[in-house]
Coordinates of C-alpha atoms in Angstrom, one line a residue:
Chain A
M74 CA 51.5 -20.1 -23.9
D75 CA 50.3 -19.3 -27.4
P76 CA 51.0 -15.6 -27.9
G77 CA 50.0 -14.9 -31.4
G78 CA 47.2 -17.4 -31.4
G79 CA 49.2 -19.1 -34.1
V80 CA 49.0 -16.4 -36.8
P81 CA 49.5 -18.0 -40.1
S82 CA 52.4 -16.3 -41.7
G83 CA 52.6 -15.6 -45.4
A84 CA 49.9 -16.1 -47.9
S85 CA 48.9 -19.7 -47.2
G86 CA 46.0 -18.7 -44.9
S87 CA 44.9 -15.8 -47.0
R88 CA 44.3 -17.9 -50.1
W89 CA 41.6 -19.8 -48.4
S90 CA 40.0 -16.7 -47.0
R91 CA 40.3 -14.9 -50.3
G92 CA 38.3 -17.6 -52.0
L93 CA 35.8 -17.5 -49.2
G94 CA 35.5 -13.7 -49.5
W95 CA 34.8 -14.0 -53.2
A96 CA 32.2 -16.8 -52.5
A97 CA 30.6 -14.5 -49.9
L98 CA 30.5 -11.6 -52.3
L99 CA 29.0 -13.7 -55.1
L100 CA 26.4 -15.2 -52.8
V101 CA 25.3 -11.9 -51.3
A102 CA 25.1 -10.4 -54.8
A103 CA 23.0 -13.4 -56.0
G104 CA 20.8 -13.3 -52.9
S105 CA 20.2 -9.6 -53.4
V106 CA 19.3 -10.0 -57.1
V107 CA 16.9 -12.9 -56.3
G108 CA 15.4 -11.1 -53.3
L109 CA 15.0 -7.8 -55.1
L110 CA 14.2 -8.8 -58.7
V111 CA 13.4 -12.4 -59.2
V112 CA 10.9 -13.2 -56.4
P113 CA 7.5 -11.5 -56.7
P114 CA 6.5 -9.0 -54.0
D115 CA 4.4 -10.2 -51.1
A116 CA 0.6 -10.1 -51.8
L117 CA -0.2 -8.3 -48.6
Q118 CA 2.9 -6.3 -47.6
G119 CA 4.1 -5.4 -51.1
Q120 CA 7.7 -4.4 -51.8
V121 CA 8.6 -3.7 -48.2
Q122 CA 8.4 -7.4 -47.4
R123 CA 11.7 -7.9 -49.5
L124 CA 13.5 -6.5 -46.4
M125 CA 12.9 -9.9 -44.9
Y126 CA 15.6 -11.4 -47.2
V127 CA 18.2 -9.3 -45.3
H128 CA 16.5 -8.9 -42.0
V129 CA 16.2 -12.6 -41.2
P130 CA 19.7 -13.5 -42.3
T131 CA 21.3 -10.6 -40.3
A132 CA 19.3 -11.6 -37.2
W133 CA 20.4 -15.2 -37.7
L134 CA 24.0 -14.0 -38.1
G135 CA 23.8 -12.0 -34.9
M136 CA 22.6 -15.0 -32.9
L137 CA 25.2 -17.2 -34.5
A138 CA 27.9 -14.7 -33.7
F139 CA 26.9 -14.4 -30.0
F140 CA 26.6 -18.2 -29.7
V141 CA 30.1 -18.4 -31.0
V142 CA 31.2 -15.9 -28.3
F143 CA 29.5 -18.0 -25.7
V144 CA 31.2 -21.2 -26.8
M145 CA 34.6 -19.6 -27.3
S146 CA 34.3 -17.9 -23.8
I147 CA 33.8 -21.3 -22.2
L148 CA 36.6 -22.8 -24.2
Y149 CA 38.9 -20.0 -23.1
L150 CA 37.9 -20.4 -19.4
V151 CA 38.6 -24.1 -19.6
Q152 CA 41.8 -24.1 -21.7
R153 CA 43.1 -20.6 -21.3
R154 CA 44.4 -20.3 -24.8
S155 CA 44.4 -16.7 -26.1
R156 CA 43.3 -17.8 -29.5
W157 CA 39.8 -18.6 -28.2
D158 CA 39.6 -15.2 -26.6
L159 CA 40.5 -13.6 -29.9
V160 CA 37.9 -15.6 -31.8
A161 CA 35.3 -14.6 -29.2
A162 CA 36.2 -10.9 -29.4
S163 CA 36.1 -11.0 -33.2
S164 CA 32.8 -12.8 -33.3
A165 CA 31.3 -10.3 -30.7
E166 CA 32.3 -7.4 -32.9
I167 CA 30.6 -8.9 -36.0
G168 CA 27.6 -9.8 -33.9
V169 CA 27.2 -6.3 -32.7
V170 CA 27.4 -4.8 -36.2
F171 CA 24.8 -7.2 -37.6
T172 CA 22.5 -7.0 -34.6
A173 CA 22.4 -3.3 -34.9
L174 CA 21.7 -3.7 -38.6
T175 CA 18.9 -6.2 -37.8
L176 CA 17.3 -3.6 -35.5
A177 CA 17.6 -0.8 -38.1
L178 CA 16.1 -3.0 -40.8
G179 CA 13.3 -4.2 -38.6
S180 CA 12.6 -0.6 -37.7
I181 CA 12.4 0.4 -41.4
W182 CA 10.1 -2.5 -42.0
G183 CA 8.0 -1.8 -38.9
R184 CA 7.2 1.8 -39.8
P185 CA 5.1 1.0 -42.9
T186 CA 3.8 -2.4 -41.7
W187 CA 3.1 -1.8 -38.0
G188 CA 2.9 2.0 -38.3
V189 CA 5.6 2.6 -35.7
W190 CA 9.4 2.7 -35.7
W191 CA 9.6 0.8 -32.4
T192 CA 7.4 -1.5 -30.4
W193 CA 7.9 -3.4 -27.2
D194 CA 7.7 -6.8 -28.8
P195 CA 9.6 -9.6 -27.1
R196 CA 12.0 -10.5 -30.0
L197 CA 12.6 -6.8 -30.7
T198 CA 13.2 -5.9 -27.1
T199 CA 15.4 -9.0 -26.5
T200 CA 17.5 -8.2 -29.6
A201 CA 18.0 -4.6 -28.3
I202 CA 19.0 -5.8 -24.9
M203 CA 21.3 -8.4 -26.4
L204 CA 23.0 -5.7 -28.4
V205 CA 23.6 -3.7 -25.2
I206 CA 25.0 -6.8 -23.4
Y207 CA 27.6 -7.3 -26.1
V208 CA 28.4 -3.6 -26.4
G209 CA 29.2 -4.0 -22.7
Y210 CA 31.3 -7.0 -23.6
L211 CA 33.4 -5.0 -26.1
T212 CA 33.6 -2.1 -23.6
V213 CA 35.0 -4.4 -20.9
R214 CA 37.7 -5.3 -23.4
S215 CA 38.6 -1.8 -24.2
F216 CA 38.8 -0.9 -20.5
A217 CA 41.1 -3.7 -19.4
D218 CA 44.8 -3.2 -20.1
D219 CA 46.3 -6.6 -19.3
P220 CA 45.6 -9.1 -22.2
E221 CA 45.2 -12.1 -19.8
K222 CA 42.7 -10.3 -17.5
R223 CA 40.9 -8.7 -20.4
A224 CA 40.4 -12.2 -21.8
R225 CA 39.3 -13.7 -18.5
W226 CA 36.8 -10.9 -17.6
S227 CA 35.3 -10.6 -21.0
A228 CA 34.9 -14.4 -21.2
V229 CA 32.9 -14.2 -18.0
V230 CA 30.7 -11.4 -19.4
G231 CA 30.3 -13.5 -22.6
V232 CA 29.0 -16.5 -20.6
L233 CA 26.7 -14.6 -18.3
G234 CA 25.3 -12.4 -21.1
F235 CA 24.3 -15.4 -23.2
V236 CA 22.7 -17.3 -20.2
N237 CA 20.6 -14.2 -19.7
V238 CA 19.2 -14.0 -23.3
P239 CA 16.5 -16.7 -23.0
I240 CA 15.4 -15.4 -19.6
V241 CA 15.1 -11.8 -21.0
Y242 CA 13.1 -13.2 -23.9
L243 CA 10.7 -15.1 -21.5
S244 CA 10.2 -12.1 -19.3
V245 CA 9.5 -9.7 -22.1
Y246 CA 7.2 -12.3 -23.7
W247 CA 5.1 -12.3 -20.6
W248 CA 5.2 -8.6 -20.5
R249 CA 3.7 -8.2 -23.9
S250 CA 3.7 -9.7 -27.4
I251 CA 2.8 -8.5 -30.9
H252 CA 5.6 -9.6 -33.2
Q253 CA 4.6 -11.3 -36.4
P254 CA 4.8 -15.0 -35.7
P255 CA 8.0 -16.3 -37.2
S256 CA 7.7 -17.4 -40.8
T257 CA 7.9 -21.2 -41.0
P258 CA 8.5 -23.2 -44.2
R259 CA 4.7 -24.0 -44.1
S260 CA 3.6 -20.4 -44.0
M261 CA 5.7 -19.3 -47.0
A262 CA 5.6 -20.0 -50.7
T263 CA 8.5 -22.1 -52.0
E264 CA 10.1 -19.4 -54.1
F265 CA 10.1 -17.0 -51.1
L266 CA 11.7 -19.7 -49.0
L267 CA 14.4 -20.4 -51.6
A268 CA 15.3 -16.7 -51.7
L269 CA 15.4 -16.6 -48.0
W270 CA 17.6 -19.7 -47.7
L271 CA 20.0 -18.3 -50.3
N272 CA 20.4 -15.2 -48.3
V273 CA 20.9 -17.1 -45.1
L274 CA 23.6 -19.1 -46.7
A275 CA 25.2 -16.0 -48.2
F276 CA 25.3 -14.2 -44.8
T277 CA 26.6 -17.3 -43.1
V278 CA 29.5 -17.6 -45.6
L279 CA 30.0 -13.8 -45.1
Y280 CA 30.2 -14.4 -41.3
V281 CA 32.9 -17.1 -41.6
W282 CA 34.9 -14.8 -43.9
L283 CA 34.6 -11.8 -41.6
L284 CA 35.5 -13.9 -38.6
L285 CA 38.6 -15.2 -40.3
R286 CA 39.7 -11.8 -41.3
R287 CA 38.9 -10.2 -38.0
Y288 CA 40.7 -13.0 -36.2
R289 CA 43.8 -12.5 -38.2
L290 CA 43.7 -8.8 -37.4
A291 CA 43.2 -9.5 -33.7
A292 CA 46.1 -11.9 -33.7
A293 CA 48.3 -9.4 -35.4
E294 CA 47.2 -6.7 -32.9
R295 CA 48.0 -9.0 -30.0
T296 CA 51.5 -9.7 -31.4
L297 CA 52.1 -5.9 -31.8
E298 CA 50.8 -5.3 -28.2
E299 CA 53.2 -7.9 -26.8
Q300 CA 56.2 -6.5 -28.7
R301 CA 55.4 -3.0 -27.5
T302 CA 55.0 -4.0 -23.8
G303 CA 57.8 -6.5 -24.0
V304 CA 55.8 -9.3 -22.5
P305 CA 56.5 -12.5 -24.4
Chain B
M214 CA 29.8 -26.0 6.9
E215 CA 33.3 -24.5 6.5
L216 CA 31.9 -22.4 3.6
A217 CA 29.0 -21.1 5.7
R218 CA 31.4 -20.2 8.5
R219 CA 33.7 -18.2 6.2
T220 CA 30.7 -16.6 4.5
W221 CA 29.4 -15.5 7.9
A222 CA 32.8 -14.1 8.8
I223 CA 32.9 -11.9 5.7
L224 CA 29.3 -10.8 6.2
W225 CA 29.9 -10.1 9.9
K226 CA 33.0 -8.0 9.2
D227 CA 31.2 -5.9 6.6
L228 CA 28.1 -5.4 8.8
L229 CA 30.3 -4.4 11.7
I230 CA 32.1 -1.8 9.6
E231 CA 28.7 -0.6 8.4
A232 CA 27.2 -0.4 11.9
R233 CA 30.2 1.5 13.2
T234 CA 30.6 4.0 10.4
K235 CA 27.0 4.2 9.2
Q236 CA 28.3 5.6 5.9
G237 CA 26.4 3.4 3.5
V238 CA 22.9 3.0 4.8
N239 CA 22.4 6.7 5.7
A240 CA 23.6 8.0 2.4
M241 CA 21.6 5.3 0.5
L242 CA 18.4 6.2 2.4
F243 CA 18.7 9.9 1.5
F244 CA 19.6 9.1 -2.1
A245 CA 16.6 6.7 -2.4
A246 CA 14.2 9.3 -0.9
L247 CA 15.6 11.9 -3.3
V248 CA 15.0 9.6 -6.3
L249 CA 11.4 9.1 -5.3
F250 CA 11.0 12.9 -4.9
L251 CA 12.5 13.5 -8.3
F252 CA 10.1 11.0 -9.9
S253 CA 7.2 12.8 -8.3
F254 CA 8.5 16.1 -9.6
A255 CA 9.1 14.7 -13.1
I256 CA 5.6 13.1 -13.3
G257 CA 3.6 15.7 -11.6
P258 CA 1.5 15.7 -8.4
D259 CA -1.4 13.7 -9.8
P260 CA -2.1 11.0 -7.1
A261 CA -3.9 8.7 -9.5
L262 CA -1.0 8.6 -11.9
L263 CA 1.6 8.3 -9.2
S264 CA -0.1 5.4 -7.5
R265 CA -0.5 3.6 -10.8
L266 CA 3.2 3.9 -11.5
A267 CA 4.2 3.2 -7.9
G268 CA 5.7 -0.3 -8.5
G269 CA 7.9 0.8 -11.4
L270 CA 9.1 4.0 -9.7
L271 CA 9.9 2.2 -6.5
W272 CA 11.9 -0.5 -8.2
V273 CA 13.8 1.9 -10.4
G274 CA 14.7 3.8 -7.2
I275 CA 15.8 0.5 -5.6
V276 CA 18.0 -0.4 -8.6
F277 CA 19.7 3.1 -8.6
T278 CA 20.3 3.0 -4.9
G279 CA 21.5 -0.5 -5.0
T280 CA 23.9 0.3 -7.8
L281 CA 25.5 2.9 -5.5
S282 CA 25.8 0.3 -2.8
L283 CA 27.3 -2.2 -5.2
S284 CA 30.1 0.1 -6.2
R285 CA 31.1 0.3 -2.6
T286 CA 31.0 -3.5 -2.1
F287 CA 34.7 -4.0 -2.5
Q288 CA 35.8 -0.5 -1.5
T289 CA 37.0 -1.6 2.0
E290 CA 39.2 -4.3 0.5
E291 CA 40.6 -2.1 -2.1
L292 CA 43.0 -0.2 0.2
A293 CA 46.3 -1.8 1.0
G294 CA 45.6 -4.9 -1.0
G295 CA 42.8 -6.1 1.3
L296 CA 41.2 -8.3 -1.4
R297 CA 44.5 -10.1 -2.0
G298 CA 44.7 -10.6 1.7
L299 CA 41.2 -12.2 1.8
R300 CA 42.1 -14.4 -1.1
L301 CA 45.3 -15.6 0.6
Y302 CA 43.3 -17.2 3.4
P303 CA 43.1 -20.9 2.9
G304 CA 39.8 -22.3 1.9
E305 CA 37.0 -21.5 -0.5
V306 CA 37.3 -18.2 -2.4
R307 CA 33.5 -18.4 -3.1
A308 CA 32.9 -17.5 0.6
I309 CA 34.0 -13.9 -0.3
Y310 CA 31.3 -13.8 -3.0
L311 CA 28.6 -15.3 -0.8
G312 CA 29.5 -13.1 2.1
K313 CA 29.4 -10.0 -0.1
V314 CA 26.0 -11.0 -1.6
A315 CA 24.6 -11.5 1.9
G316 CA 25.9 -8.1 2.9
N317 CA 24.4 -6.4 -0.1
V318 CA 21.1 -8.1 0.4
T319 CA 21.0 -7.2 4.1
V320 CA 21.9 -3.5 3.6
L321 CA 19.5 -3.1 0.6
L322 CA 16.6 -4.8 2.5
A323 CA 17.2 -2.4 5.4
V324 CA 16.9 0.5 2.9
E325 CA 13.8 -1.0 1.3
A326 CA 12.2 -1.4 4.8
V327 CA 12.1 2.5 4.8
L328 CA 11.7 3.0 1.1
F329 CA 8.4 1.0 0.7
P330 CA 6.6 3.0 3.4
A331 CA 8.0 6.2 2.0
A332 CA 6.7 5.3 -1.5
A333 CA 3.3 4.4 0.1
V334 CA 3.1 7.9 1.6
L335 CA 4.5 9.8 -1.4
F336 CA 2.5 8.0 -4.1
Q337 CA -0.6 7.5 -1.9
V338 CA -0.7 3.7 -2.2
D339 CA -2.1 1.5 0.6
M340 CA 0.6 -1.1 1.1
W341 CA 0.0 -2.1 4.6
P342 CA -2.6 -4.9 3.9
H343 CA -0.2 -6.4 1.4
A344 CA 2.9 -6.2 3.5
P345 CA 3.8 -9.9 3.7
A346 CA 3.5 -10.4 -0.1
L347 CA 5.4 -7.2 -0.9
A348 CA 8.2 -8.3 1.5
G349 CA 8.4 -11.6 -0.3
I350 CA 8.8 -9.8 -3.7
A351 CA 11.3 -7.4 -2.1
V352 CA 13.4 -10.4 -1.0
L353 CA 13.3 -12.2 -4.3
G354 CA 14.0 -9.0 -6.3
T355 CA 16.8 -7.9 -4.0
L356 CA 18.4 -11.3 -4.1
G357 CA 18.4 -11.4 -7.9
F358 CA 19.8 -7.9 -8.0
S359 CA 22.6 -8.6 -5.5
V360 CA 23.6 -12.0 -7.0
V361 CA 24.4 -10.4 -10.4
G362 CA 25.4 -7.0 -9.0
T363 CA 28.0 -8.3 -6.5
F364 CA 29.5 -10.5 -9.2
Y365 CA 29.9 -7.5 -11.6
A366 CA 31.0 -5.3 -8.8
A367 CA 33.9 -7.6 -8.2
L368 CA 34.7 -7.5 -11.9
A369 CA 34.3 -3.8 -12.3
V370 CA 36.7 -3.0 -9.4
H371 CA 39.6 -3.7 -11.7
L372 CA 38.4 -1.9 -14.7
R373 CA 39.0 1.7 -15.7
A374 CA 35.9 3.9 -15.6
R375 CA 34.2 1.4 -13.3
E376 CA 31.4 3.8 -12.2
L377 CA 30.3 3.7 -15.8
M378 CA 31.1 0.0 -16.4
L379 CA 29.1 -1.4 -13.5
P380 CA 25.7 -0.1 -14.7
L381 CA 26.5 -0.7 -18.3
L382 CA 27.2 -4.4 -17.6
L383 CA 24.5 -4.8 -14.9
F384 CA 21.4 -3.1 -16.2
P385 CA 20.8 -5.3 -19.3
L386 CA 21.1 -8.4 -17.2
L387 CA 18.7 -7.0 -14.7
V388 CA 15.8 -6.7 -17.2
P389 CA 14.1 -9.9 -16.0
V390 CA 14.4 -9.0 -12.3
L391 CA 13.1 -5.5 -12.9
L392 CA 10.1 -6.8 -15.0
G393 CA 9.4 -9.5 -12.5
A394 CA 9.6 -7.3 -9.4
V395 CA 7.7 -4.4 -10.9
N396 CA 4.9 -6.5 -12.3
A397 CA 4.6 -8.6 -9.2
T398 CA 4.5 -5.4 -7.0
D399 CA 1.8 -3.8 -9.2
L400 CA -0.2 -7.0 -9.3
I401 CA -0.1 -7.4 -5.5
L402 CA -1.2 -3.7 -5.1
A403 CA -4.0 -4.3 -7.5
G404 CA -5.1 -7.5 -5.8
D405 CA -4.0 -9.7 -8.6
P406 CA -7.4 -9.9 -10.4
L407 CA -6.3 -12.2 -13.2
G408 CA -4.1 -14.5 -11.2
R409 CA -0.9 -13.7 -13.1
L410 CA 1.2 -13.2 -10.0
A411 CA 2.5 -16.8 -9.8
G412 CA 4.2 -16.5 -13.2
W413 CA 6.2 -13.5 -12.2
V414 CA 7.2 -15.0 -8.9
R415 CA 8.4 -18.1 -10.7
L416 CA 10.4 -15.9 -13.1
L417 CA 12.0 -14.2 -10.1
I418 CA 12.8 -17.5 -8.4
G419 CA 14.1 -19.0 -11.6
F420 CA 16.4 -16.0 -12.3
D421 CA 17.7 -16.0 -8.7
V422 CA 18.5 -19.7 -8.8
V423 CA 20.1 -19.7 -12.3
F424 CA 22.3 -16.7 -11.6
F425 CA 23.1 -17.8 -8.1
V426 CA 24.4 -21.1 -9.3
V427 CA 26.3 -19.7 -12.4
C428 CA 27.8 -16.7 -10.5
T429 CA 28.9 -18.7 -7.5
W430 CA 30.4 -21.3 -9.8
I431 CA 32.5 -19.0 -11.9
F432 CA 33.3 -16.3 -9.3
P433 CA 36.8 -17.6 -8.5
I434 CA 37.7 -16.9 -12.1
V435 CA 37.0 -13.2 -11.5
L436 CA 39.3 -13.0 -8.5
E437 CA 42.3 -14.8 -10.0
E438 CA 45.5 -12.8 -10.3

């Protein structure tokens, strides 16, 4: 067994993550400056369009995080190493936070642009359902006491939940559709695109850093749990 | 063949218990009827409005009733380590899952056989001419519901606060089934003027197949000890 998930002791691991943390901070700051001050406002939507520079990266980060949960869940079920479980749990937590943020930002953008806070658009609805699925994932974890069972059951939920996402999207798409078609490189001016890519990069680095930190915390919690219960 | 025999044994055992105690079906029928009544009270007595909403109300009623039945799925086995006993029999563990799915589908379809006519009367919809098509949708929807529901029922049995956990895990996954079944039912009742029924039927079949395969495949993991 691999109890602590191989917690790196001492500062050797944190040096890396500290550098990454600074990089994330600088990139997010740069992305915000570019998105808020450097790039001109959108011709049609005005200043409110600047929300896109955060909305799209957080949405991407949520998807990335849930995809990592899916992959780590499968890895756990195949190999049964607790470290994969801890990575999956850490990623799910980050994904839930950023998906909630995506919905909040989209709502703030939707009010002046669409005239409503909420609409039953496929991507919007799917994102909300995805959020509920992964809140369920985290709840399963908090309601299972035994670490091994917690890992096994939540991994199963992580797999089923992700399989469901495209089917939910398809079903809601047929049900109704009004979302703005996704911005493609062709539909956007170069400077807008650069600002967007900068922010996507910044949030991706931020994700890796958060995951690293959260994983170390999860591993430490696991070690503590094991010492308390006396299970090796 | 062996798997089919074991599945049948589980199904038969559960149906026999049900037939002798009649605990589940009776309570579910009353509950379902009560839900339909509550909807009528909440929405008001306007027949035009009720008949337009019939498909949605009916299927939400089915989902609520079905969730009650799901939480009882593994109740018999819970006492005196029955589930462990079942697992200890040699052979495929998946038979437990398949047998329980079959049991849930059977019981739920029996309830629906009463619920659809009840909805037809309460909501003033003429369902009789469309009976075969509606029965087909009922089977597809119930299958999808039971495939995912039985899987999560097996998982939730071990969790604290399972009455809360089962719907919390299940309902988000059921969105495609609910959308498919409700829309298909409404389209059938409206005579499918735009020919959109086939898409929803395909969605239901696709959902049933995907989750049947995935859930059957990974079910043994849930039952490990």
